[in-house]
mmCIF file of N, CA and C in Angstrom:
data_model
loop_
_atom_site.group_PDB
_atom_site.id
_atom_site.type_symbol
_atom_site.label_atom_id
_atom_site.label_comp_id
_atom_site.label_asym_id
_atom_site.label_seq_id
_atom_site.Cartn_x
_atom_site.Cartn_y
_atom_site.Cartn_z
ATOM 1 N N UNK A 25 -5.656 -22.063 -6.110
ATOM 2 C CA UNK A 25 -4.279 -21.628 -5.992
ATOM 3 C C UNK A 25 -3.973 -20.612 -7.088
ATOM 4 N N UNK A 26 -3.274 -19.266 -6.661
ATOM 5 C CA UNK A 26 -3.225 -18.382 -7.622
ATOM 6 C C UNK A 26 -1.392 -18.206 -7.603
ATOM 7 N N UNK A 27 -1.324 -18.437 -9.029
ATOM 8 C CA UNK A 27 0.131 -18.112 -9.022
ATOM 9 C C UNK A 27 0.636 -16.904 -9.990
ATOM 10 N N UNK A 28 1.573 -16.012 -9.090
ATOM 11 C CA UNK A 28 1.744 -15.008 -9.408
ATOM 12 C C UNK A 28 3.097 -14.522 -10.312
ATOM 13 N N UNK A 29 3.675 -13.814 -11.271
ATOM 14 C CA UNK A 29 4.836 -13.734 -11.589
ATOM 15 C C UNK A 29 5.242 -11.887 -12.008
ATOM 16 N N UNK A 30 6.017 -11.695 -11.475
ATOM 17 C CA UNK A 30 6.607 -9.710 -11.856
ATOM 18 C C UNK A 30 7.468 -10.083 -12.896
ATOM 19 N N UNK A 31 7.696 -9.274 -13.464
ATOM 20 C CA UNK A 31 8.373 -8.651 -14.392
ATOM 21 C C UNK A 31 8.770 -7.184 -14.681
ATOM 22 N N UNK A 32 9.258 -6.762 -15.378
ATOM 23 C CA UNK A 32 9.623 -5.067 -15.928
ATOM 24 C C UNK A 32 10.774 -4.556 -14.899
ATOM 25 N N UNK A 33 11.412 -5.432 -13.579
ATOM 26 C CA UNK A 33 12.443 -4.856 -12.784
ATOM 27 C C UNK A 33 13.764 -4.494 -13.839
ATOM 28 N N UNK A 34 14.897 -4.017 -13.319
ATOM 29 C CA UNK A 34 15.991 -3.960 -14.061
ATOM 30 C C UNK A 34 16.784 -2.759 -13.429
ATOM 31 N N UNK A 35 17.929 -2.187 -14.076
ATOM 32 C CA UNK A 35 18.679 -1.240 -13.126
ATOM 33 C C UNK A 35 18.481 0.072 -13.667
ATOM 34 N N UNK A 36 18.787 1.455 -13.384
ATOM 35 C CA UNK A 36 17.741 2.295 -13.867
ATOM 36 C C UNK A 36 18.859 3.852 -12.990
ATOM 37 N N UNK A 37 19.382 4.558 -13.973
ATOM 38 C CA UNK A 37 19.608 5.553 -13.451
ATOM 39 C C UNK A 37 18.706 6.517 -12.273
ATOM 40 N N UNK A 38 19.198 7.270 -11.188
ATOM 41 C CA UNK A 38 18.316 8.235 -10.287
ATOM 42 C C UNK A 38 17.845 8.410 -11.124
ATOM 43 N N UNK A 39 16.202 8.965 -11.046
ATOM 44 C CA UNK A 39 15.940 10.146 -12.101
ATOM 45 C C UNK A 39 14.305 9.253 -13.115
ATOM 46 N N UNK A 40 14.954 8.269 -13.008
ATOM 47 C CA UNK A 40 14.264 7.170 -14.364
ATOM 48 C C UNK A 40 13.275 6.950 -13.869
ATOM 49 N N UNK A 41 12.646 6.167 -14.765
ATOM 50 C CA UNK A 41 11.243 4.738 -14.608
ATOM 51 C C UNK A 41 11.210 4.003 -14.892
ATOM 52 N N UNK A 42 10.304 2.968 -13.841
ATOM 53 C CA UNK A 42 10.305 1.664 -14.027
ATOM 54 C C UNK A 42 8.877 1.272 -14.517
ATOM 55 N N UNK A 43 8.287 0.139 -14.957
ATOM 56 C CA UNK A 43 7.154 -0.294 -14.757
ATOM 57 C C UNK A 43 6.886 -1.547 -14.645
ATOM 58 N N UNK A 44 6.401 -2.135 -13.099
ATOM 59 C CA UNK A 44 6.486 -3.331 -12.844
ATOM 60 C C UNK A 44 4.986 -4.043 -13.175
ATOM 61 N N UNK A 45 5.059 -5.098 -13.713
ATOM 62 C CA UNK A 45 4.085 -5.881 -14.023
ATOM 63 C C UNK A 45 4.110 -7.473 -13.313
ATOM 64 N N UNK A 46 2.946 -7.897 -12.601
ATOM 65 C CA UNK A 46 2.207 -8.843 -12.066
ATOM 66 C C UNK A 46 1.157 -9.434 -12.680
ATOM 67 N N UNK A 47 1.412 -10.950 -13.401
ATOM 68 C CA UNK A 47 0.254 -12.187 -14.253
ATOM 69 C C UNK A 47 0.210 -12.851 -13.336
ATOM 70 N N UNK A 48 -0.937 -12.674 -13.188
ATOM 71 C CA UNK A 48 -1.840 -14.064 -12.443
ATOM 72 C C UNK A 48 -2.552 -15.192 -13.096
ATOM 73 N N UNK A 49 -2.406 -16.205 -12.577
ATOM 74 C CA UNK A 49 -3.263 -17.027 -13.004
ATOM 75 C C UNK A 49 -3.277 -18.655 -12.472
ATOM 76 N N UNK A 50 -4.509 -19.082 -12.293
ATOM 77 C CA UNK A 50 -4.594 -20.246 -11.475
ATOM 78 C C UNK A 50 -5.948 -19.812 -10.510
ATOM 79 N N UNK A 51 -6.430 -18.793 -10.707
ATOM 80 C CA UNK A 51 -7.268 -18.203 -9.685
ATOM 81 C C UNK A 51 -8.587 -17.605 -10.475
ATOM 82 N N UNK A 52 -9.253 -16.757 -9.328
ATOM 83 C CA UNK A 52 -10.336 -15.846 -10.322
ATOM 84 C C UNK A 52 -9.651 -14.154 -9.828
ATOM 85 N N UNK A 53 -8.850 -13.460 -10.926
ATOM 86 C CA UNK A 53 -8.588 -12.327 -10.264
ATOM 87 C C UNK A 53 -9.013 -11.000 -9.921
ATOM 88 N N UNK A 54 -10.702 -11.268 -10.170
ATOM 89 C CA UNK A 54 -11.540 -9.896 -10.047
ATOM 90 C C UNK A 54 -11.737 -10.318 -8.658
ATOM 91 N N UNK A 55 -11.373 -11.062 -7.806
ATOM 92 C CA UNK A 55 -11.988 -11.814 -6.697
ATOM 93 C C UNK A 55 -10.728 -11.180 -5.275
ATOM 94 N N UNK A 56 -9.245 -10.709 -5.767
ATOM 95 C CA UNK A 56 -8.398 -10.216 -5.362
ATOM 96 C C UNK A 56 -8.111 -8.831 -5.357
ATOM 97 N N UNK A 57 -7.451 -8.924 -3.596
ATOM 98 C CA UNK A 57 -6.697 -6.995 -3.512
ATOM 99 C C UNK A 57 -5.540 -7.886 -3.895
ATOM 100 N N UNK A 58 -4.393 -6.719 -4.753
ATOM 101 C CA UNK A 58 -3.800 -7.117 -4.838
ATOM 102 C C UNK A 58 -2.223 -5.791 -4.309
ATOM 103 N N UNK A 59 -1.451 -6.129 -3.694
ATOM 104 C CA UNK A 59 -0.302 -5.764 -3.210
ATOM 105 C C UNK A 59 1.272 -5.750 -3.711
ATOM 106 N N UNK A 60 1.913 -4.311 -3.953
ATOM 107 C CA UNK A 60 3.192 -4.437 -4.041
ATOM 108 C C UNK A 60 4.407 -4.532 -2.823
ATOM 109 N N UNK A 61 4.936 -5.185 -2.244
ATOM 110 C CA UNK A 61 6.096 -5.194 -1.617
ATOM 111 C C UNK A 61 7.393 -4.749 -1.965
ATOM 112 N N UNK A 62 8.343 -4.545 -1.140
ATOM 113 C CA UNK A 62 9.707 -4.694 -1.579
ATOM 114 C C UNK A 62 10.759 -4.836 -0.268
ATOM 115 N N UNK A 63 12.008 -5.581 -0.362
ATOM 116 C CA UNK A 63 12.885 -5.740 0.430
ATOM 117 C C UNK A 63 14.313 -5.414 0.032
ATOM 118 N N UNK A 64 14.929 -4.714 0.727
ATOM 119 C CA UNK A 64 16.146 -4.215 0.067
ATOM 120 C C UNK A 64 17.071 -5.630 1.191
ATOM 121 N N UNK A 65 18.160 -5.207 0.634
ATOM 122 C CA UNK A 65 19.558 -6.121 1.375
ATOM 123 C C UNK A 65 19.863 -6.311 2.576
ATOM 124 N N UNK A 66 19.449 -7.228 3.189
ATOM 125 C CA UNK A 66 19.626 -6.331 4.628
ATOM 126 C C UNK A 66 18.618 -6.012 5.776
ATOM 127 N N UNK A 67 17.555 -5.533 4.807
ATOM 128 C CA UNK A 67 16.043 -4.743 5.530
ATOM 129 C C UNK A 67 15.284 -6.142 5.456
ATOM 130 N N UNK A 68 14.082 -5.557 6.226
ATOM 131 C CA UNK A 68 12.715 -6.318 6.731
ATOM 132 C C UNK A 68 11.695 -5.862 5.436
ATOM 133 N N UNK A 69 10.833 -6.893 4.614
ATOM 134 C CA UNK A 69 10.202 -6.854 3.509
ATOM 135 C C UNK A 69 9.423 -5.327 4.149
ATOM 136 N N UNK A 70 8.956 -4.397 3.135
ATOM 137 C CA UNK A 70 8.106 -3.409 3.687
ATOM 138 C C UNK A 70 6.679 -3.252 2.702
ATOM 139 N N UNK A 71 5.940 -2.974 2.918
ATOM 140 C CA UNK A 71 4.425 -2.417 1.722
ATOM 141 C C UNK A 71 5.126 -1.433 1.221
ATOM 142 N N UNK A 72 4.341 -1.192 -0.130
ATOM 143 C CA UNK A 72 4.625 -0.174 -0.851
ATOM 144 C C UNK A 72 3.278 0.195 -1.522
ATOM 145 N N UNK A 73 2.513 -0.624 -2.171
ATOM 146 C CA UNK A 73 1.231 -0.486 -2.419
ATOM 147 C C UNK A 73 -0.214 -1.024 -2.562
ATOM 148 N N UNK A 74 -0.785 -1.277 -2.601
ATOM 149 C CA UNK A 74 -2.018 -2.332 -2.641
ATOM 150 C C UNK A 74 -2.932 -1.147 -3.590
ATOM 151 N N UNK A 75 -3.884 -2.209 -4.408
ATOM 152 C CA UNK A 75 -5.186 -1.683 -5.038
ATOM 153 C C UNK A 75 -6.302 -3.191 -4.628
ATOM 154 N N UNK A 76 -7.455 -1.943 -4.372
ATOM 155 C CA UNK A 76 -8.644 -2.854 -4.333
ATOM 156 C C UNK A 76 -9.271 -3.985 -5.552
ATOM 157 N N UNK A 77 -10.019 -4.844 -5.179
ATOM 158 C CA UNK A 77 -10.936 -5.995 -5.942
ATOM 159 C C UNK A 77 -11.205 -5.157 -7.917
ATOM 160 N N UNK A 78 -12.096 -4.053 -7.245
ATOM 161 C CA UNK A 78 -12.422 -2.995 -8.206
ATOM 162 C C UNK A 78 -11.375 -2.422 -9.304
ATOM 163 N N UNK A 79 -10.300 -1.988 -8.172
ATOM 164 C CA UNK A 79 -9.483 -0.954 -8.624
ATOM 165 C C UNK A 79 -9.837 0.407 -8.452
ATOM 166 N N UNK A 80 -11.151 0.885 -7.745
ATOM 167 C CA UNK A 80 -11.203 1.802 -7.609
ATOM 168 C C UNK A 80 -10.500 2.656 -6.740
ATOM 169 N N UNK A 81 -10.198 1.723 -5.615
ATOM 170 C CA UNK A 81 -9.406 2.191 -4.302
ATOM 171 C C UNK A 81 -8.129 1.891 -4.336
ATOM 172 N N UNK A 82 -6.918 2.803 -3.733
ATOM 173 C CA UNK A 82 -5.767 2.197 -3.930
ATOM 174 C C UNK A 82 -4.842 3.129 -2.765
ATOM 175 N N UNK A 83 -3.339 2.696 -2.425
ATOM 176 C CA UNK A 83 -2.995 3.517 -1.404
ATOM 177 C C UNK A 83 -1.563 3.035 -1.827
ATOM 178 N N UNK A 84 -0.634 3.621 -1.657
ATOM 179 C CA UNK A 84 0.833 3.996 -1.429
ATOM 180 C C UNK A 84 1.529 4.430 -0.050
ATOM 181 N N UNK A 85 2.801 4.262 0.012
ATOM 182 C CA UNK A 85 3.556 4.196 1.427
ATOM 183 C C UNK A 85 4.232 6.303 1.308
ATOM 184 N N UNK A 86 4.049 6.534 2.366
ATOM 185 C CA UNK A 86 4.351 8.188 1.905
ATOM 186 C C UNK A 86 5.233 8.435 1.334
ATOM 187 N N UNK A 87 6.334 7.701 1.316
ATOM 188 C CA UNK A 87 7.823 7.718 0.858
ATOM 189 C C UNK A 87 7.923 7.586 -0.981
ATOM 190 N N UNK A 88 6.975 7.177 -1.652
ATOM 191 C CA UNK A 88 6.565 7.048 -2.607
ATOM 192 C C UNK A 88 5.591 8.063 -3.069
ATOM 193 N N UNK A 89 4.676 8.661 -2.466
ATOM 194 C CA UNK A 89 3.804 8.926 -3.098
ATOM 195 C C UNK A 89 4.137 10.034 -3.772
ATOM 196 N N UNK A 90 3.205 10.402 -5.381
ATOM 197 C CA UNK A 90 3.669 11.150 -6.512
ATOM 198 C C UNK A 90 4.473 10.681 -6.745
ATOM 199 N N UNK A 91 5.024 9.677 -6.729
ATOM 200 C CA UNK A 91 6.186 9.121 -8.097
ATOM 201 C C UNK A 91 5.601 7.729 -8.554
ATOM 202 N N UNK A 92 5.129 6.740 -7.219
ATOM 203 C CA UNK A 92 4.621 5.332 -7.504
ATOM 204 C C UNK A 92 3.022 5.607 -7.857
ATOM 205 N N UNK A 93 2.491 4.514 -8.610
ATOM 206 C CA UNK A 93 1.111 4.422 -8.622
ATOM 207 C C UNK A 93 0.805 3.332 -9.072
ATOM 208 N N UNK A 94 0.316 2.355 -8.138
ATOM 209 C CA UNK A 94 -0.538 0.913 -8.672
ATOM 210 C C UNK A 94 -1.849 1.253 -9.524
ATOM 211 N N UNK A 95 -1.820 0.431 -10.275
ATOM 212 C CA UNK A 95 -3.251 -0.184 -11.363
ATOM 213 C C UNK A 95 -3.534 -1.103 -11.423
ATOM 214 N N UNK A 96 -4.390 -1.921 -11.706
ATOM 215 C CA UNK A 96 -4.969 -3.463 -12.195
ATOM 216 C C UNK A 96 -5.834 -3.358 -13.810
ATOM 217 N N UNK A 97 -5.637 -4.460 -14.343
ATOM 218 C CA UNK A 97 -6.589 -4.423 -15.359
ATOM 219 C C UNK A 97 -7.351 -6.098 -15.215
ATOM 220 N N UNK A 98 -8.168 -6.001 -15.024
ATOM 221 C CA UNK A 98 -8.813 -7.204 -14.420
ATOM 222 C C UNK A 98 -9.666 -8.544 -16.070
ATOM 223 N N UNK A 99 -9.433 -7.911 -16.837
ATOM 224 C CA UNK A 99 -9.495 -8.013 -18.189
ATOM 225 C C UNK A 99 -8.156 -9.009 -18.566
ATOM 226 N N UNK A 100 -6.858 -8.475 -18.368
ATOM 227 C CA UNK A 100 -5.839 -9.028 -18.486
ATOM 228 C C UNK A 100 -5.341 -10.024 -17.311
ATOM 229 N N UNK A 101 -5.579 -9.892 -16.319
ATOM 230 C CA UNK A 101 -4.992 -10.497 -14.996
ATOM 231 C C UNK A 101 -4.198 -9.961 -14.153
ATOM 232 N N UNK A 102 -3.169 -8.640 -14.458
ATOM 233 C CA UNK A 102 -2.491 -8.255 -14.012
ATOM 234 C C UNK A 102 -2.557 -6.779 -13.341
ATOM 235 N N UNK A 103 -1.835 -7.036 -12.589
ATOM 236 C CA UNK A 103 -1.162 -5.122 -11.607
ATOM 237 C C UNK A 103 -0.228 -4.676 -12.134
ATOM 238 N N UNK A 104 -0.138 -3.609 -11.779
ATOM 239 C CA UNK A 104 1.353 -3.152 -12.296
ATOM 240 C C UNK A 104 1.396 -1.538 -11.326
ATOM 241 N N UNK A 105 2.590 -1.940 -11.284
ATOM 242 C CA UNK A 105 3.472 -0.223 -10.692
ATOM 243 C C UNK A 105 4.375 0.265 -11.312
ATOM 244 N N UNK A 106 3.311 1.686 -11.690
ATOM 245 C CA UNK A 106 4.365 2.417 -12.418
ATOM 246 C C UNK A 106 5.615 3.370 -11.134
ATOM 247 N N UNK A 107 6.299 3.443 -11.436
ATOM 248 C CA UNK A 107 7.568 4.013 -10.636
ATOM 249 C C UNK A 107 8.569 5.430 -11.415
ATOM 250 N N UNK A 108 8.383 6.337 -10.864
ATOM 251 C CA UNK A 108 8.761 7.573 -11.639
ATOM 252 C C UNK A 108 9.786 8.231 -10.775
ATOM 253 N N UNK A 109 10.681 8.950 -10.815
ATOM 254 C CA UNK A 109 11.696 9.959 -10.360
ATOM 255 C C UNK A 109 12.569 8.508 -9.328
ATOM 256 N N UNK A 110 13.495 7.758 -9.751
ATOM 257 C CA UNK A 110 13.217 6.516 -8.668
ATOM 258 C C UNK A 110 14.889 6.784 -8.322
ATOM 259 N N UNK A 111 14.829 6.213 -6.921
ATOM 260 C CA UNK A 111 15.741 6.835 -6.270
ATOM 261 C C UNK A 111 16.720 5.512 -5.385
ATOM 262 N N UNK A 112 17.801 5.837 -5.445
ATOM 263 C CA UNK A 112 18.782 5.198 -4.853
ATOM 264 C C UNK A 112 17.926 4.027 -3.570
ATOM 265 N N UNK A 113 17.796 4.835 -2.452
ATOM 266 C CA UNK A 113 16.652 4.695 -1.403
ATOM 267 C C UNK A 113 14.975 3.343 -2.243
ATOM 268 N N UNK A 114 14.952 3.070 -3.650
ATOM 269 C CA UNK A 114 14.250 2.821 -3.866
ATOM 270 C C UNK A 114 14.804 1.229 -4.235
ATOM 271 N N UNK A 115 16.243 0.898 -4.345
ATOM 272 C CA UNK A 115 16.374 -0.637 -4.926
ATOM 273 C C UNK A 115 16.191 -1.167 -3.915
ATOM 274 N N UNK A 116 15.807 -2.336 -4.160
ATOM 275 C CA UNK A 116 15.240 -3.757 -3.649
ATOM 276 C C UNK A 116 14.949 -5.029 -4.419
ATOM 277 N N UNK A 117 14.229 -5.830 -4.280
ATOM 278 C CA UNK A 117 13.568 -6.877 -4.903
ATOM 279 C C UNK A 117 11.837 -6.777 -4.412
ATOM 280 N N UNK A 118 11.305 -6.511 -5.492
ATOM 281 C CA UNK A 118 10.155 -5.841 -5.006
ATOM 282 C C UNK A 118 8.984 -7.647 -5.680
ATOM 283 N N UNK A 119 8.100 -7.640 -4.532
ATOM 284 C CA UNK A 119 7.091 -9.046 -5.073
ATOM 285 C C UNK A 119 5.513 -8.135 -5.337
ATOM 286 N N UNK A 120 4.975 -9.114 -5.495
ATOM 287 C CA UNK A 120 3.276 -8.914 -6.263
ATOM 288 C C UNK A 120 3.007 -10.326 -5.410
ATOM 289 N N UNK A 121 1.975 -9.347 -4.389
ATOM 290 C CA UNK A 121 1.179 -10.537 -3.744
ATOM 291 C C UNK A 121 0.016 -10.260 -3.722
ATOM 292 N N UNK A 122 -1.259 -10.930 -3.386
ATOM 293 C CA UNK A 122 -2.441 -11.158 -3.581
ATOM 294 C C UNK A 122 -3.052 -11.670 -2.393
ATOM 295 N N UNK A 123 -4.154 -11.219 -1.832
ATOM 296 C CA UNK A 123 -5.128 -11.744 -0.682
ATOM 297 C C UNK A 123 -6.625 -11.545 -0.951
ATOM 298 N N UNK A 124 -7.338 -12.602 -0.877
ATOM 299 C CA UNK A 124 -9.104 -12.567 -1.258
ATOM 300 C C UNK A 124 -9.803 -11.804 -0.064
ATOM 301 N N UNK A 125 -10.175 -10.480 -0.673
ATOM 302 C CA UNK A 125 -10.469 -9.882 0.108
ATOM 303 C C UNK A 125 -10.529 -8.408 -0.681
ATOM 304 N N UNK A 126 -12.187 -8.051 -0.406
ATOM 305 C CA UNK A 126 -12.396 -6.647 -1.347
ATOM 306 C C UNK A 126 -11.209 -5.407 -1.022
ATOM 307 N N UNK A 127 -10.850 -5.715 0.513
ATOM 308 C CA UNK A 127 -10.127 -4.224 0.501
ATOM 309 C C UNK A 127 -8.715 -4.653 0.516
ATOM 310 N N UNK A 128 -7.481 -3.623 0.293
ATOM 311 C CA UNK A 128 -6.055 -3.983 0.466
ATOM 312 C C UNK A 128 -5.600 -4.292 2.235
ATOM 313 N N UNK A 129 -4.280 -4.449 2.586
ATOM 314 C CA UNK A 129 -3.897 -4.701 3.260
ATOM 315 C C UNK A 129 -2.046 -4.575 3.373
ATOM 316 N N UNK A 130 -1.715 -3.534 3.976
ATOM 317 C CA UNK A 130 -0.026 -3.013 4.218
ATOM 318 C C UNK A 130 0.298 -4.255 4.646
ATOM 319 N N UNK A 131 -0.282 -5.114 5.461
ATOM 320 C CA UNK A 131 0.383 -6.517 6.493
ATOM 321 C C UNK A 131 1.101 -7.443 5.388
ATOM 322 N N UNK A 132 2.387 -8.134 5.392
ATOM 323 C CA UNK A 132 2.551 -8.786 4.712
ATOM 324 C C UNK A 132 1.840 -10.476 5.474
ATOM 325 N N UNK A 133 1.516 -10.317 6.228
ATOM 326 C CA UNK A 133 0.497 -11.792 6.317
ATOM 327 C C UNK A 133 -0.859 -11.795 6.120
ATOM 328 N N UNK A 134 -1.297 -10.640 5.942
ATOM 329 C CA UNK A 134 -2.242 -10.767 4.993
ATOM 330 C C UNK A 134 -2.755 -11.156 3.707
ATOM 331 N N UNK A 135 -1.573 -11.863 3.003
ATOM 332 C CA UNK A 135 -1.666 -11.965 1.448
ATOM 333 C C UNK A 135 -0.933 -13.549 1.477
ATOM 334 N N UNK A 136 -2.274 -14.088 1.001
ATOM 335 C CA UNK A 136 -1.974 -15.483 0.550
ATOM 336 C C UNK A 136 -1.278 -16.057 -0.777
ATOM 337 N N UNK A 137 -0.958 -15.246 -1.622
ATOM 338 C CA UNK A 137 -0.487 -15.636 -2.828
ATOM 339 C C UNK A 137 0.692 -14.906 -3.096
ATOM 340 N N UNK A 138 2.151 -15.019 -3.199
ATOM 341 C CA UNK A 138 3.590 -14.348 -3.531
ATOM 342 C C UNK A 138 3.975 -14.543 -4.603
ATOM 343 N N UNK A 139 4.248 -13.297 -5.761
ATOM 344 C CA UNK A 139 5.393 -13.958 -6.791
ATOM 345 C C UNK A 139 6.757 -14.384 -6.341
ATOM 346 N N UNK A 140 7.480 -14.668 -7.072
ATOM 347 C CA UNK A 140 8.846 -14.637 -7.051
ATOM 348 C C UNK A 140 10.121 -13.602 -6.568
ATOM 349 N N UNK A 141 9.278 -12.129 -7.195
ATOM 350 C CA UNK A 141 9.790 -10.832 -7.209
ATOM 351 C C UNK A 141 10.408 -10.610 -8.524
ATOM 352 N N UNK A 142 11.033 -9.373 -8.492
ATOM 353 C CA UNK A 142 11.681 -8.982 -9.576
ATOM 354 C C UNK A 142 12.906 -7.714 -9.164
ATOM 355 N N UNK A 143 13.431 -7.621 -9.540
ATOM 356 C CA UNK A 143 14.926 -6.769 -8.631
ATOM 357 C C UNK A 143 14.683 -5.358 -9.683
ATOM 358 N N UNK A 144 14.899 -4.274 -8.727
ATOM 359 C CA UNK A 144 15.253 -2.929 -8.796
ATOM 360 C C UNK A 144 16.630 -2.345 -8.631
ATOM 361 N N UNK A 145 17.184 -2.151 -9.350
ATOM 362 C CA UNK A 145 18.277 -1.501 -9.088
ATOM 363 C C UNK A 145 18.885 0.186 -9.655
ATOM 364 N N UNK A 146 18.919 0.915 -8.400
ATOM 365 C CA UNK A 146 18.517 2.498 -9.256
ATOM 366 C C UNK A 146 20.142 2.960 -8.885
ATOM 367 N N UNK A 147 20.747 3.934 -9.503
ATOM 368 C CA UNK A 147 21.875 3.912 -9.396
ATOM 369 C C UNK A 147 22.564 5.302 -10.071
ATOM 370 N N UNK A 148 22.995 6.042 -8.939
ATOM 371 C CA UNK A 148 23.386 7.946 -9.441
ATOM 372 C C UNK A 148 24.531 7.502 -10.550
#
């Protein structure tokens, strides 16, 4: 059982950055893809990013890309998304989930392990 927890959300002028961080532990986490989500108010949870086992491989939702970028440090336990130029269109409550399995996965039933989340709030 791998249990997951985010951190670094908070509210954040247009314009700003965020950097979200995901600790794991309870698991083996070189053994995990691991996945960012997010759900705004209202909306249906959507992908936003996944990185591979490695970390070598990684992918973003187009609506993001050049501003978001997932990492892992597999040393520490954790992912993290950095979030740059972040935009109205971008608050939500965003989670860090995890599925055993070398490559990522956009599906949110693909991922057996959920944090809690952590809330975004961006604001002109």
């Amino acid at each position: 059982q791998v249990q997951l927890e985010e951190s670094g959300g908070g509210s954040v002028q247009a314009g700003g950055s965020l950097r979200l961080s995901c600790a794991a532990s309870g698991g083996t986490f070189g053994t995990l893809s691991m996945g960012w989500f997010r759900q705004a108010p209202g909306k249906e949870r959507e992908f936003v990013a996944a990185v591979s086992r490695s970390g070598s491989f990684s992918n973003v939702i187009d609506s993001v890309k050049g501003r978001f970028t997932i990492s892992r440090d597999n040393a520490k336990n954790t992912v993290n998304l950095n979030m740059n130029s972040l935009e109205p269109e971008d608050t939500a409550m965003y989670y860090c989930a995890a599925r055993n399995s070398v490559v990522w996965s956009p599906r949110s039933y693909d991922y057996e392990s959920w944090g809690q989340g952590t809330q975004v709030i961006v604001i002109v």
